[in-house]
Amino acid sequence: MVTARMGIYLLALSPLHVGGDEGRFGYEETIVVRRTYRNYVPYVPGSTVKGVLRTAACYVAKLVGATCCWAKEPTEIVDRHSKMGMPCDVCRIWGYPGHRGMLSVTDFVLVDGIPTTMLRLTHIEIDDYTGRAKEGALYVMDYVPAGTLFRGMLELEMERPVDLTLVLSSMYILEYVGMGRGGIVRAYLESLEFRDIGKKKLEVKDENDLRKALTQAYGSVSEVELTVKLYRELHLPPEPELDLLKELSAPRVWRW
């Protein structure tokens, strides 16, 4: 089985809410959190990134020749997979109850050398019954500003070439899915390498390397050219300047 390892940048296109380690219901419910044992340095949990990529993958799956069952409850997932005759591609890659999945995602940490100034904004709670502001219900929330850059890693065990196509596609439309409470982020591909192609490790440096690697692993398949196009759109040189990323922040349009 071929393994693809990707270095990913996440650029905040809007302020991102900073929360505690756990939400009100005992689980992480915010996108950017602070670890008390790391001097309150913000980071994006890998579980959050994996979740929003999964949502994005469902939206784009049909366009790239993949499948998504759109189910959330375990019993509903089993029922839809049974009707399909096999697990959908999104569940197979991202996992579902009782099945690990093929995609692993690390936490995303601040890129060294890019300063971050925390924002603190005051909000007022709205009464769900009256639709009006609650008297005295002011609260303060912390944010990291737009322009903050995070970096993390994705590792994908590929059963079929469409697996990589689907993951790259979900990265491409990530900004339209959103993260947390109104947060908007854009994904960029810093690096890509394959393992176990001819029992070797292959670092992809350009489109020709990617085309050669996929053809060597899977033969001439239709997904190769679409994957190469996505690589071209997402890829950035190592250690890009933040100004360069901002210049590239015009809305992406799906063209394939």
Short mmCIF file of C-alpha atoms in Angstrom, two decimals:
data_model
loop_
_atom_site.label_atom_id
_atom_site.label_comp_id
_atom_site.label_asym_id
_atom_site.label_seq_id
_atom_site.Cartn_x
_atom_site.Cartn_y
_atom_site.Cartn_z
CA MET A 1 0.00 0.00 0.00
CA VAL A 2 1.32 3.45 -0.96
CA THR A 3 1.50 6.10 1.78
CA ALA A 4 1.33 9.83 0.97
CA ARG A 5 2.74 12.24 3.55
CA MET A 6 1.82 15.92 3.17
CA GLY A 7 3.03 19.09 4.88
CA ILE A 8 0.11 21.53 5.06
CA TYR A 9 -0.21 25.24 5.82
CA LEU A 10 -3.46 26.70 7.14
CA LEU A 11 -3.83 30.46 6.66
CA ALA A 12 -6.53 32.22 8.69
CA LEU A 13 -8.59 34.40 6.34
CA SER A 14 -10.70 35.61 9.27
CA PRO A 15 -10.22 35.84 13.05
CA LEU A 16 -10.37 32.38 14.65
CA HIS A 17 -12.01 31.82 18.03
CA VAL A 18 -9.76 30.65 20.85
CA GLY A 19 -11.33 28.39 23.45
CA GLY A 20 -10.32 26.19 26.36
CA ASP A 21 -9.25 22.58 26.27
CA GLU A 22 -12.81 21.31 26.64
CA GLY A 23 -16.22 22.62 25.71
CA ARG A 24 -19.30 22.78 27.87
CA PHE A 25 -20.17 19.17 27.11
CA GLY A 26 -16.76 17.69 27.89
CA TYR A 27 -15.27 17.69 24.40
CA GLU A 28 -13.30 20.10 22.27
CA GLU A 29 -15.87 22.29 20.53
CA THR A 30 -13.77 25.20 19.30
CA ILE A 31 -11.27 25.36 16.51
CA VAL A 32 -8.28 27.12 18.01
CA VAL A 33 -7.50 26.23 21.61
CA ARG A 34 -4.84 27.05 24.17
CA ARG A 35 -2.77 24.45 25.97
CA THR A 36 -2.01 25.49 29.54
CA TYR A 37 1.21 23.46 29.57
CA ARG A 38 2.54 25.28 26.50
CA ASN A 39 2.29 28.88 27.71
CA TYR A 40 -1.16 29.36 26.17
CA VAL A 41 0.19 29.17 22.61
CA PRO A 42 -2.73 28.73 20.14
CA TYR A 43 -2.92 25.66 17.94
CA VAL A 44 -5.53 23.97 15.75
CA PRO A 45 -6.37 20.41 16.90
CA GLY A 46 -5.78 17.71 14.32
CA SER A 47 -9.24 16.31 15.06
CA THR A 48 -10.78 19.64 14.04
CA VAL A 49 -8.84 19.77 10.77
CA LYS A 50 -9.73 16.16 9.98
CA GLY A 51 -13.40 16.83 10.66
CA VAL A 52 -13.72 19.87 8.39
CA LEU A 53 -11.76 18.13 5.63
CA ARG A 54 -14.24 15.26 5.88
CA THR A 55 -17.17 17.65 5.48
CA ALA A 56 -15.47 19.28 2.48
CA ALA A 57 -14.82 15.84 0.97
CA CYS A 58 -18.53 15.02 1.05
CA TYR A 59 -19.34 18.16 -0.92
CA VAL A 60 -16.76 17.47 -3.60
CA ALA A 61 -16.78 13.63 -3.73
CA LYS A 62 -19.13 13.24 -6.68
CA LEU A 63 -17.13 15.75 -8.75
CA VAL A 64 -13.97 13.64 -8.51
CA GLY A 65 -15.60 10.24 -8.98
CA ALA A 66 -15.74 9.31 -5.29
CA THR A 67 -18.66 8.45 -3.00
CA CYS A 68 -20.06 9.83 0.26
CA CYS A 69 -22.95 8.31 2.22
CA TRP A 70 -23.75 11.59 4.06
CA ALA A 71 -24.68 9.63 7.19
CA LYS A 72 -23.76 10.64 10.75
CA GLU A 73 -25.37 8.14 13.12
CA PRO A 74 -23.62 4.72 13.33
CA THR A 75 -26.76 2.75 12.46
CA GLU A 76 -27.47 5.03 9.52
CA ILE A 77 -23.89 4.64 8.28
CA VAL A 78 -24.17 0.84 8.39
CA ASP A 79 -27.52 0.94 6.59
CA ARG A 80 -26.29 3.16 3.77
CA HIS A 81 -23.07 1.19 3.33
CA SER A 82 -25.17 -1.98 3.12
CA LYS A 83 -27.30 -0.46 0.37
CA MET A 84 -24.16 0.71 -1.47
CA GLY A 85 -22.58 -2.75 -1.14
CA MET A 86 -19.39 -1.31 0.39
CA PRO A 87 -18.24 1.59 2.57
CA CYS A 88 -18.31 4.95 0.82
CA ASP A 89 -14.94 6.49 -0.05
CA VAL A 90 -15.24 9.26 2.54
CA CYS A 91 -15.90 6.82 5.40
CA ARG A 92 -13.22 4.44 4.13
CA ILE A 93 -10.61 7.23 4.16
CA TRP A 94 -11.71 9.25 7.21
CA GLY A 95 -13.00 6.33 9.25
CA TYR A 96 -16.34 5.48 10.87
CA PRO A 97 -17.45 3.63 14.03
CA GLY A 98 -15.45 0.40 14.29
CA HIS A 99 -13.08 1.31 11.44
CA ARG A 100 -9.88 3.33 11.81
CA GLY A 101 -9.74 5.03 8.42
CA MET A 102 -6.76 5.74 6.17
CA LEU A 103 -6.06 9.40 7.04
CA SER A 104 -4.06 10.68 10.03
CA VAL A 105 -3.80 14.39 10.90
CA THR A 106 -1.43 16.07 13.37
CA ASP A 107 -2.16 19.18 15.40
CA PHE A 108 -1.45 22.41 13.50
CA VAL A 109 0.96 24.73 15.31
CA LEU A 110 1.98 28.33 14.71
CA VAL A 111 4.69 28.80 12.08
CA ASP A 112 7.89 30.09 13.70
CA GLY A 113 8.75 33.70 13.02
CA ILE A 114 5.20 34.87 12.34
CA PRO A 115 4.00 36.93 15.31
CA THR A 116 0.44 36.60 16.53
CA THR A 117 -1.35 39.30 18.51
CA MET A 118 -4.39 38.01 20.31
CA LEU A 119 -7.69 39.83 19.82
CA ARG A 120 -10.22 40.18 22.62
CA LEU A 121 -13.79 41.02 21.62
CA THR A 122 -16.83 41.62 23.81
CA HIS A 123 -20.13 39.94 22.89
CA ILE A 124 -23.61 39.94 24.34
CA GLU A 125 -25.76 36.85 24.71
CA ILE A 126 -29.06 36.74 22.82
CA ASP A 127 -32.15 35.28 24.48
CA ASP A 128 -33.40 32.39 22.32
CA TYR A 129 -37.01 33.00 23.39
CA THR A 130 -37.30 36.78 22.91
CA GLY A 131 -34.61 37.27 20.29
CA ARG A 132 -33.30 40.21 22.29
CA ALA A 133 -30.08 40.84 24.14
CA LYS A 134 -30.00 39.48 27.69
CA GLU A 135 -29.50 42.15 30.30
CA GLY A 136 -26.03 41.98 31.83
CA ALA A 137 -25.06 38.96 29.71
CA LEU A 138 -21.78 40.30 28.37
CA TYR A 139 -18.90 37.93 27.73
CA VAL A 140 -15.43 38.19 26.25
CA MET A 141 -13.88 35.88 23.63
CA ASP A 142 -10.29 35.66 22.42
CA TYR A 143 -9.31 35.33 18.76
CA VAL A 144 -6.17 34.92 16.69
CA PRO A 145 -6.24 37.49 13.86
CA ALA A 146 -6.62 36.94 10.14
CA GLY A 147 -3.23 36.29 8.57
CA THR A 148 -2.12 33.83 11.25
CA LEU A 149 -0.35 30.82 9.73
CA PHE A 150 -0.36 27.27 11.11
CA ARG A 151 1.44 24.16 9.90
CA GLY A 152 0.74 20.45 10.31
CA MET A 153 1.01 17.07 8.60
CA LEU A 154 -1.39 14.67 6.89
CA GLU A 155 -0.61 11.01 6.23
CA LEU A 156 -2.78 9.02 3.85
CA GLU A 157 -2.63 5.27 3.23
CA MET A 158 -3.77 5.04 -0.39
CA GLU A 159 -5.75 2.07 -1.61
CA ARG A 160 -6.69 3.79 -4.88
CA PRO A 161 -5.49 6.94 -6.68
CA VAL A 162 -8.86 8.62 -6.08
CA ASP A 163 -8.00 8.67 -2.36
CA LEU A 164 -5.36 11.37 -2.85
CA THR A 165 -7.57 13.20 -5.33
CA LEU A 166 -10.36 13.38 -2.76
CA VAL A 167 -8.09 14.63 0.05
CA LEU A 168 -6.54 17.33 -2.14
CA SER A 169 -9.99 18.35 -3.37
CA SER A 170 -11.24 18.74 0.20
CA MET A 171 -8.23 20.96 0.94
CA TYR A 172 -8.97 23.05 -2.14
CA ILE A 173 -12.52 23.97 -1.06
CA LEU A 174 -11.81 24.12 2.68
CA GLU A 175 -12.36 27.88 2.90
CA TYR A 176 -15.99 27.44 1.82
CA VAL A 177 -16.72 24.93 4.60
CA GLY A 178 -15.54 27.08 7.50
CA MET A 179 -14.06 26.10 10.86
CA GLY A 180 -15.55 26.64 14.27
CA ARG A 181 -17.67 29.74 14.87
CA GLY A 182 -17.49 31.54 11.55
CA GLY A 183 -13.77 30.92 11.03
CA ILE A 184 -12.42 30.82 7.48
CA VAL A 185 -9.10 29.17 6.65
CA ARG A 186 -7.28 28.31 3.44
CA ALA A 187 -5.10 25.24 2.96
CA TYR A 188 -1.81 25.16 1.07
CA LEU A 189 0.38 22.17 0.26
CA GLU A 190 3.97 22.67 1.42
CA SER A 191 5.39 19.22 0.68
CA LEU A 192 4.37 15.80 -0.61
CA GLU A 193 6.22 12.51 -0.48
CA PHE A 194 5.28 8.92 -1.20
CA ARG A 195 6.47 5.82 0.60
CA ASP A 196 6.44 2.21 -0.55
CA ILE A 197 6.49 2.98 -4.27
CA GLY A 198 8.93 0.34 -5.46
CA LYS A 199 9.96 -0.04 -1.80
CA LYS A 200 11.39 3.49 -1.88
CA LYS A 201 10.56 6.96 -0.58
CA LEU A 202 9.87 9.53 -3.28
CA GLU A 203 9.79 13.27 -2.59
CA VAL A 204 7.57 15.13 -5.05
CA LYS A 205 9.27 18.33 -6.22
CA ASP A 206 7.12 19.16 -9.24
CA GLU A 207 4.16 18.01 -11.32
CA ASN A 208 6.26 15.57 -13.33
CA ASP A 209 7.39 13.82 -10.15
CA LEU A 210 3.77 13.44 -9.05
CA ARG A 211 2.61 12.16 -12.42
CA LYS A 212 5.48 9.66 -12.55
CA ALA A 213 4.85 8.42 -9.00
CA LEU A 214 1.11 7.87 -9.48
CA THR A 215 1.58 6.20 -12.86
CA GLN A 216 4.26 3.90 -11.42
CA ALA A 217 2.02 2.93 -8.51
CA TYR A 218 -1.33 2.61 -10.27
CA GLY A 219 -0.71 2.68 -14.02
CA SER A 220 -2.33 5.17 -16.37
CA VAL A 221 -5.57 6.17 -14.64
CA SER A 222 -7.96 9.07 -15.13
CA GLU A 223 -7.42 10.47 -11.62
CA VAL A 224 -3.76 11.28 -12.29
CA GLU A 225 -4.28 14.47 -14.31
CA LEU A 226 -6.91 15.86 -11.93
CA THR A 227 -4.61 15.16 -9.00
CA VAL A 228 -1.76 16.93 -10.80
CA LYS A 229 -3.97 19.98 -11.39
CA LEU A 230 -4.95 20.10 -7.72
CA TYR A 231 -1.29 19.79 -6.71
CA ARG A 232 -0.45 22.74 -8.98
CA GLU A 233 -3.16 24.91 -7.39
CA LEU A 234 -2.33 24.00 -3.78
CA HIS A 235 1.46 23.76 -3.79
CA LEU A 236 3.72 26.47 -2.37
CA PRO A 237 7.51 26.60 -1.99
CA PRO A 238 8.92 25.83 1.47
CA GLU A 239 8.84 28.65 4.04
CA PRO A 240 6.71 31.09 2.02
CA GLU A 241 6.51 34.73 3.01
CA LEU A 242 3.22 35.64 4.67
CA ASP A 243 2.77 38.51 2.18
CA LEU A 244 2.88 35.97 -0.65
CA LEU A 245 0.08 33.96 0.94
CA LYS A 246 -2.04 37.09 1.35
CA GLU A 247 -1.56 37.95 -2.30
CA LEU A 248 -2.89 34.51 -3.20
CA SER A 249 -5.98 34.82 -0.98
CA ALA A 250 -8.48 35.60 -3.75
CA PRO A 251 -11.45 33.17 -3.58
CA ARG A 252 -10.79 29.81 -5.20
CA VAL A 253 -13.08 28.59 -7.95
CA TRP A 254 -13.64 24.91 -8.78
CA ARG A 255 -12.74 24.57 -12.47
CA TRP A 256 -12.64 20.82 -13.14
#
